[in-house]
CSV table of C-alpha atoms in Angstrom, one decimal:
chain,number,residue,atom,x,y,z
A,209,MET,CA,-25.1,17.6,-9.0
A,210,ASN,CA,-24.4,17.5,-5.0
A,211,MET,CA,-20.8,15.0,-4.8
A,212,LEU,CA,-20.6,13.0,-1.0
A,213,MET,CA,-17.5,14.1,-0.2
A,214,GLN,CA,-16.6,12.3,3.0
A,215,PRO,CA,-13.3,12.3,4.7
A,216,THR,CA,-11.9,8.4,4.4
A,217,ASN,CA,-12.6,7.5,7.4
A,218,THR,CA,-10.3,4.0,7.6
A,219,THR,CA,-7.2,5.6,6.3
A,220,GLU,CA,-4.2,6.3,8.3
A,221,SER,CA,-2.5,10.0,8.4
A,222,THR,CA,1.1,8.7,5.5
A,223,ASN,CA,2.2,10.6,2.6
A,224,LEU,CA,0.2,8.0,0.3
A,225,PRO,CA,-3.1,8.9,-2.2
A,226,TYR,CA,-4.8,6.1,0.1
A,227,LEU,CA,-3.8,3.4,2.3
A,228,CYS,CA,-6.8,1.7,4.3
A,229,THR,CA,-6.2,0.6,8.2
A,230,GLY,CA,-5.8,-3.0,7.1
A,231,GLU,CA,-2.7,-2.2,4.6
A,232,PHE,CA,-1.6,-0.3,7.3
A,233,ASN,CA,-1.4,-2.6,9.6
A,234,LEU,CA,0.0,-5.5,7.3
A,235,SER,CA,2.7,-2.7,6.2
A,236,ILE,CA,4.1,-2.3,9.7
A,237,MET,CA,4.9,-6.2,9.4
A,238,GLN,CA,6.3,-6.4,6.4
A,239,LYS,CA,8.6,-3.2,8.0
A,240,VAL,CA,8.9,-6.0,11.2
A,241,SER,CA,10.3,-8.5,8.7
A,242,GLU,CA,12.5,-5.9,6.9
A,243,ILE,CA,14.2,-5.4,9.9
A,244,ILE,CA,15.1,-8.9,11.3
A,245,THR,CA,15.7,-10.3,7.7
A,246,ASN,CA,18.4,-8.4,6.9
A,247,PRO,CA,21.5,-11.1,7.0
A,248,ASN,CA,23.7,-8.6,9.2
A,249,TYR,CA,20.8,-7.9,12.3
A,250,GLN,CA,21.3,-9.8,15.4
A,251,PRO,CA,17.9,-8.7,18.0
A,252,PHE,CA,21.0,-7.8,21.0
A,253,LYS,CA,24.9,-7.3,21.3
A,254,ARG,CA,27.1,-8.7,23.9
A,255,LYS,CA,28.7,-6.4,26.1
A,256,THR,CA,31.2,-7.4,28.9
A,257,LYS,CA,31.6,-5.6,32.3
A,258,LYS,CA,34.5,-6.2,35.5
A,259,ASN,CA,33.3,-7.3,38.9
A,260,ALA,CA,36.4,-7.2,40.9
A,261,GLN,CA,38.7,-10.3,39.4
A,262,THR,CA,35.6,-11.0,37.5
A,263,VAL,CA,34.5,-10.3,33.7
A,264,ILE,CA,30.8,-10.9,33.4
A,265,GLN,CA,29.6,-11.1,30.2
A,266,TYR,CA,25.6,-9.4,29.3
A,267,TYR,CA,23.4,-8.6,26.4
A,268,VAL,CA,21.9,-5.3,25.2
A,269,SER,CA,19.6,-4.0,22.4
A,270,ASN,CA,20.5,-3.4,19.1
A,271,SER,CA,19.4,-0.5,18.8
A,272,PRO,CA,17.6,1.6,17.2
A,273,HIS,CA,16.5,-1.5,15.1
A,274,THR,CA,15.5,-3.6,17.7
A,275,ASP,CA,13.4,-1.0,19.6
A,276,HIS,CA,12.3,0.0,16.2
A,277,ALA,CA,10.6,-3.8,15.4
A,278,PHE,CA,9.1,-4.2,19.0
A,279,TYR,CA,7.4,-0.9,18.9
A,280,TYR,CA,6.0,-1.6,15.8
A,281,LEU,CA,5.3,-4.7,16.9
A,282,GLN,CA,2.8,-3.1,19.9
A,283,SER,CA,1.0,-1.7,17.5
A,284,ILE,CA,0.1,-4.9,15.2
A,285,ASN,CA,-3.3,-6.7,15.2
A,286,PRO,CA,-3.9,-10.5,13.9
A,287,ILE,CA,-5.0,-11.2,10.1
A,288,SER,CA,-8.3,-12.9,10.2
A,289,THR,CA,-7.9,-16.4,9.0
A,290,LEU,CA,-10.6,-15.4,6.6
A,291,LEU,CA,-8.4,-13.0,4.8
A,292,LEU,CA,-5.2,-15.2,4.9
A,293,GLU,CA,-7.0,-17.8,3.0
A,294,HIS,CA,-8.1,-15.5,0.8
A,295,SER,CA,-7.9,-16.5,-3.1
A,296,THR,CA,-7.7,-13.1,-4.6
A,297,PHE,CA,-6.3,-10.3,-1.4
A,298,LYS,CA,-2.7,-11.2,-2.2
A,299,ILE,CA,-0.4,-11.3,1.0
A,300,SER,CA,2.9,-11.8,1.2
A,301,GLN,CA,4.7,-14.8,2.9
A,302,SER,CA,7.0,-11.9,4.5
A,303,VAL,CA,3.9,-11.1,6.0
A,304,MET,CA,2.3,-14.0,7.2
A,305,ALA,CA,5.5,-15.3,8.6
A,306,VAL,CA,6.0,-12.5,11.0
A,307,GLN,CA,2.0,-13.4,12.5
A,308,LYS,CA,3.0,-16.8,12.7
A,309,ALA,CA,6.3,-16.0,15.0
A,310,TYR,CA,4.3,-13.2,17.0
A,311,ALA,CA,2.5,-16.2,17.9
A,312,ASN,CA,4.9,-18.0,18.9
A,313,LEU,CA,6.9,-15.6,21.0
A,314,GLY,CA,3.4,-14.7,23.3
A,315,TYR,CA,3.8,-18.5,23.8
A,316,ASN,CA,6.9,-18.6,24.7
A,317,SER,CA,7.6,-15.8,26.5
A,318,ASP,CA,6.0,-14.7,29.6
A,319,GLY,CA,4.2,-11.5,28.1
A,320,PRO,CA,4.2,-9.0,25.4
A,321,ILE,CA,8.1,-7.3,25.0
A,322,ASN,CA,7.9,-4.2,26.5
A,323,PRO,CA,10.3,-2.0,24.0
A,324,ILE,CA,10.4,0.8,27.0
A,325,LEU,CA,12.7,-2.1,28.6
A,326,LEU,CA,14.9,-2.9,26.1
A,327,HIS,CA,18.2,-1.2,28.0
A,328,ASN,CA,17.8,-3.3,30.8
A,329,GLU,CA,19.7,-6.0,31.2
A,330,GLN,CA,18.1,-8.5,33.8
A,331,TYR,CA,14.9,-7.5,31.4
A,332,ILE,CA,16.9,-9.0,28.8
A,333,LYS,CA,17.9,-11.8,29.9
A,334,GLY,CA,14.6,-12.9,30.6
A,335,ILE,CA,13.1,-12.9,27.3
A,336,LYS,CA,16.4,-13.3,25.3
A,337,PRO,CA,15.4,-17.3,24.3
A,338,ALA,CA,12.1,-16.3,23.3
A,339,VAL,CA,12.9,-13.5,21.2
A,340,ASP,CA,16.4,-15.3,19.4
A,341,VAL,CA,13.9,-18.0,18.6
A,342,PHE,CA,11.5,-15.7,17.1
A,343,VAL,CA,14.1,-13.5,14.8
A,344,TYR,CA,15.6,-17.3,14.1
A,345,GLU,CA,12.1,-18.4,12.3
A,346,LEU,CA,11.7,-15.5,10.3
A,347,LYS,CA,15.1,-15.7,8.9
A,348,SER,CA,15.2,-19.2,8.4
A,349,HIS,CA,11.7,-18.3,6.5
A,350,TRP,CA,13.0,-16.1,4.5
A,351,THR,CA,15.3,-18.0,2.7
A,352,SER,CA,13.1,-20.8,2.2
A,353,LYS,CA,11.6,-21.4,-1.3
A,354,ILE,CA,8.4,-20.6,-1.2
A,355,ALA,CA,9.0,-16.8,0.4
A,356,GLN,CA,11.6,-16.1,-2.3
A,357,ALA,CA,9.8,-17.1,-5.1
A,358,ASP,CA,6.6,-15.1,-3.6
A,359,ARG,CA,9.3,-11.7,-3.5
A,360,ASN,CA,10.4,-12.6,-6.6
A,361,LYS,CA,7.0,-12.3,-8.4
A,362,ARG,CA,6.5,-9.1,-6.2
A,363,ILE,CA,9.3,-7.4,-7.2
A,364,SER,CA,9.2,-8.0,-10.7
A,365,LEU,CA,5.5,-7.2,-10.6
A,366,ILE,CA,6.3,-3.7,-9.1
A,367,ASN,CA,9.2,-3.2,-11.5
A,368,GLU,CA,7.1,-3.7,-14.6
A,369,ILE,CA,4.5,-1.7,-13.3
A,370,LYS,CA,7.3,1.0,-12.6
A,371,LYS,CA,8.9,0.7,-16.2
A,372,ALA,CA,5.4,1.0,-18.0
A,373,ASN,CA,4.8,4.2,-16.0
A,374,ALA,CA,8.2,5.7,-16.4
A,375,ARG,CA,8.4,5.1,-20.2
A,376,MET,CA,5.2,7.5,-20.6
A,377,MET,CA,6.5,9.9,-18.2
A,378,LYS,CA,9.9,10.2,-19.6
A,379,LYS,CA,7.8,10.4,-23.0
A,380,LEU,CA,5.5,13.9,-21.7
A,381,PHE,CA,8.8,15.8,-20.1
A,382,LYS,CA,10.6,15.2,-23.1
A,383,THR,CA,7.2,16.7,-25.3
A,384,TYR,CA,5.9,19.1,-23.1
A,385,LEU,CA,8.8,19.9,-20.4
A,386,ARG,CA,5.8,21.6,-18.5
A,387,PHE,CA,2.3,20.4,-18.1
A,388,ASN,CA,0.0,19.0,-15.5
A,389,LEU,CA,-0.9,15.9,-13.7
A,390,ASN,CA,-5.0,15.4,-12.7
A,391,HIS,CA,-5.3,12.9,-9.6
A,392,PHE,CA,-8.7,11.6,-8.9
A,393,THR,CA,-8.7,8.8,-6.0
A,394,TYR,CA,-12.4,7.3,-5.8
A,395,VAL,CA,-13.4,4.9,-2.9
A,396,PHE,CA,-16.2,3.2,-4.0
A,397,ASN,CA,-17.4,1.3,-0.2
A,398,VAL,CA,-20.0,-1.6,-1.0
A,399,LYS,CA,-20.3,-3.0,3.1
A,400,GLU,CA,-24.2,-1.5,2.4
A,401,CYS,CA,-24.3,-3.5,-1.2
A,402,THR,CA,-26.9,-6.5,-0.4
A,403,PHE,CA,-28.8,-6.3,-3.6
A,404,LEU,CA,-26.2,-8.3,-5.3
A,405,LYS,CA,-25.5,-11.0,-3.2
A,406,ASP,CA,-23.2,-12.1,-5.7
A,407,LYS,CA,-19.6,-10.7,-4.7
A,408,ILE,CA,-17.9,-11.6,-7.9
A,409,ALA,CA,-21.3,-10.5,-10.2
A,410,LEU,CA,-21.1,-7.3,-8.0
A,411,GLU,CA,-17.6,-7.0,-8.7
A,412,LYS,CA,-18.2,-7.1,-12.5
A,413,ALA,CA,-20.9,-4.8,-11.8
A,414,LEU,CA,-19.0,-2.3,-10.3
A,415,THR,CA,-15.8,-2.6,-12.5
A,416,GLN,CA,-17.9,-2.2,-16.0
A,417,GLN,CA,-19.4,1.2,-14.1
A,418,ILE,CA,-15.7,2.5,-13.6
A,419,THR,CA,-14.8,1.4,-17.2
A,420,SER,CA,-18.2,3.1,-18.5
A,421,MET,CA,-17.5,6.0,-16.6
A,422,ILE,CA,-13.4,6.7,-17.2
A,423,ASN,CA,-14.7,6.2,-20.6
A,424,LYS,CA,-17.2,9.2,-21.3
A,425,PHE,CA,-14.5,10.8,-19.1
A,426,HIS,CA,-11.9,10.4,-21.6
A,427,GLU,CA,-14.4,11.3,-24.6
A,428,ASN,CA,-15.5,14.4,-22.9
A,429,HIS,CA,-11.9,15.6,-22.6
A,430,ARG,CA,-10.4,13.7,-25.5
A,431,SER,CA,-8.7,17.2,-26.7
A,432,GLU,CA,-7.0,18.5,-23.9
A,433,ILE,CA,-5.9,15.2,-22.2
A,434,LEU,CA,-2.3,14.5,-23.2
A,435,ALA,CA,-2.3,10.5,-21.1
A,436,LEU,CA,-5.0,8.8,-18.8
A,437,PHE,CA,-4.1,6.0,-16.7
A,438,PHE,CA,-6.2,4.3,-14.2
A,439,CYS,CA,-5.8,1.5,-11.7
A,440,VAL,CA,-8.2,-0.6,-9.6
A,441,GLN,CA,-7.6,-2.2,-6.5
A,442,ARG,CA,-9.7,-3.3,-3.7
A,443,ASP,CA,-8.8,-3.2,0.0
A,444,LEU,CA,-9.3,-4.5,3.2
A,445,SER,CA,-12.3,-1.9,4.6
A,446,ASP,CA,-14.7,-3.2,1.5
A,447,ASN,CA,-13.7,-0.3,-0.6
A,448,TYR,CA,-12.6,-0.7,-4.1
A,449,VAL,CA,-10.4,2.1,-5.2
A,450,LEU,CA,-9.8,3.5,-8.1
A,451,ASN,CA,-6.7,5.8,-9.2
A,452,VAL,CA,-7.1,7.7,-12.3
A,453,TYR,CA,-4.4,10.4,-13.6
A,454,CYS,CA,-4.7,12.1,-16.6
A,455,ALA,CA,-2.1,14.1,-17.5
A,456,THR,CA,-2.9,18.2,-19.5
A,457,GLU,CA,-0.9,21.1,-20.8
A,458,ARG,CA,0.0,23.8,-18.0
A,459,GLU,CA,-3.2,26.2,-19.4
A,460,CYS,CA,-5.3,23.7,-19.0
A,461,PRO,CA,-7.7,24.5,-15.8
A,462,PRO,CA,-8.0,21.4,-13.6
A,463,LEU,CA,-10.5,18.7,-14.9
A,464,SER,CA,-12.5,16.5,-13.0
A,465,MET,CA,-14.8,13.2,-13.3
A,466,LYS,CA,-17.6,14.5,-11.0
A,467,ASP,CA,-19.6,14.9,-14.3
A,468,CYS,CA,-18.9,11.9,-15.7
A,469,ILE,CA,-20.7,9.8,-12.4
A,470,THR,CA,-24.6,9.5,-11.8
A,471,LEU,CA,-25.5,9.2,-8.2
A,472,ARG,CA,-28.9,8.3,-7.1
A,473,ASN,CA,-29.8,11.2,-4.0
A,474,ASP,CA,-26.5,12.3,-4.6
A,475,SER,CA,-24.8,9.2,-2.6
A,476,TYR,CA,-25.3,6.2,-4.0
A,477,LEU,CA,-23.7,5.1,-7.1
A,478,ILE,CA,-26.0,3.6,-9.5
A,479,ILE,CA,-25.0,-0.1,-11.2
A,480,ALA,CA,-28.0,-1.6,-10.3
A,481,PRO,CA,-31.6,-1.1,-8.2
A,482,ASN,CA,-30.8,-0.5,-4.4
A,483,SER,CA,-27.5,-1.1,-5.1
A,484,ASN,CA,-26.4,1.7,-2.1
A,485,ILE,CA,-22.8,2.0,-3.2
A,486,THR,CA,-21.6,5.2,-1.5
A,487,LEU,CA,-18.4,7.5,-3.0
A,488,LYS,CA,-15.3,9.1,-1.5
A,489,ILE,CA,-13.9,11.3,-4.2
A,490,GLN,CA,-10.3,13.1,-3.6
A,491,GLU,CA,-9.2,15.2,-6.9
A,492,ILE,CA,-5.7,16.7,-6.5
A,493,ASP,CA,-3.8,18.3,-9.5
A,494,TYR,CA,-0.3,17.9,-9.7
A,495,LYS,CA,2.4,20.6,-11.3
A,496,MET,CA,5.1,18.9,-13.4
A,497,ASP,CA,8.3,20.7,-14.6
A,498,ILE,CA,11.2,18.5,-16.0
A,499,GLN,CA,13.5,21.5,-14.3
A,500,ASP,CA,12.3,20.6,-10.8
A,501,VAL,CA,11.4,24.4,-10.7
A,502,TYR,CA,7.2,25.3,-10.8
A,503,GLY,CA,6.5,21.6,-10.4
A,504,LYS,CA,7.6,18.0,-9.9
A,505,ASN,CA,10.4,16.9,-11.5
A,506,GLU,CA,10.5,13.2,-13.6
A,507,LYS,CA,12.7,11.9,-11.0
A,508,THR,CA,10.3,12.9,-7.5
A,509,TRP,CA,7.5,11.8,-10.3
A,510,LYS,CA,9.5,8.1,-9.8
A,511,SER,CA,9.5,8.9,-5.9
A,512,ILE,CA,5.9,9.4,-5.5
A,513,PHE,CA,4.7,6.4,-8.1
A,514,GLY,CA,7.4,4.0,-6.3
A,515,GLN,CA,5.7,4.9,-2.8
A,516,MET,CA,2.7,4.1,-4.0
A,517,VAL,CA,3.0,0.3,-5.7
A,518,ALA,CA,5.4,-0.2,-2.7
A,519,LYS,CA,2.8,-1.7,-1.3
A,520,TYR,CA,2.4,-4.7,-3.4
A,521,ASN,CA,5.5,-6.2,-1.5
A,522,TYR,CA,2.9,-6.7,1.3
A,523,VAL,CA,-0.7,-7.2,0.3
A,524,TYR,CA,-2.4,-6.8,-3.9
A,525,TYR,CA,-5.8,-8.1,-4.6
A,526,GLU,CA,-6.0,-9.3,-8.2
A,527,SER,CA,-9.2,-11.1,-9.4
A,528,GLU,CA,-11.0,-12.0,-12.9
A,529,PHE,CA,-11.8,-8.2,-13.1
A,530,VAL,CA,-9.5,-6.7,-10.9
A,531,SER,CA,-5.4,-6.2,-11.9
A,532,PRO,CA,-3.0,-4.0,-9.4
A,533,LYS,CA,-1.2,-3.5,-13.4
A,534,PHE,CA,-2.2,0.2,-14.9
A,535,ILE,CA,-4.2,0.4,-17.9
A,536,TYR,CA,-3.5,3.3,-20.2
A,537,LYS,CA,-5.7,5.0,-23.1
A,538,GLU,CA,-4.3,4.7,-25.8
A,539,TYR,CA,-4.2,8.6,-28.1
């Protein structure tokens, strides 16, 4: 069966397995928040210079952090009201605060802040009052109860996910020392799916189909698979993204889930007549080695996995059928 294996056009070039442009936009806003809400951060630093018998005070950019923050802000796009009010996309309070404060900055200044001019003292003199207000808004929001509660919830969620994975990987490294870790990324685009108008019904049918695929894959390779875990998330480009990891012994050839997927016309996933859900596939085989000689060791894997779930700091999707947590098949 020929599979549709298009490049993921909505994906930015990053080290992460998959990050759509909408999420990349939020990640930039999160970075801005992290820079500015650092307790020690101030956008400008005061300098003095002597002119004859007069001491003149002026300000310069507190680079590189100020430069970085405003370079990032140049490339962000406003978040739509529809997304901000979406009940199942959990956008961080930090990101929403950046959006609001940046909009206010636009009203309070003559135009966008030009990072190229941040080392011009006359330019800084003109923008400093508006930038100080922008920084004050973000720092004030960061210490609010609603922002603290949101951060704590996200930190707790990420730690829970990382600890569950660390326990399983520790057992694998201890038992096998060296093994394969197959990683499948399946992107289901539902934008053209007009048959199921009810988005909840569509999500239910799709997640049921995904569960069926994984169960079939698990059954077909039960004797080869040492561990299997997966997660489904919805992204900001009308896609549902399935990440599947399965461990096998080093001698085992790389596995694939392609044979467990039934497509119509080699293009569309079948969950209902005329469902029109397209599928994009990426399958990678990691080599794992406890000594970090012939593959990635436990410490390196923790870093890779931590990067993948770090985006939950600014956005994740959670509904009746989809969870940010990974599901582990029991053995």
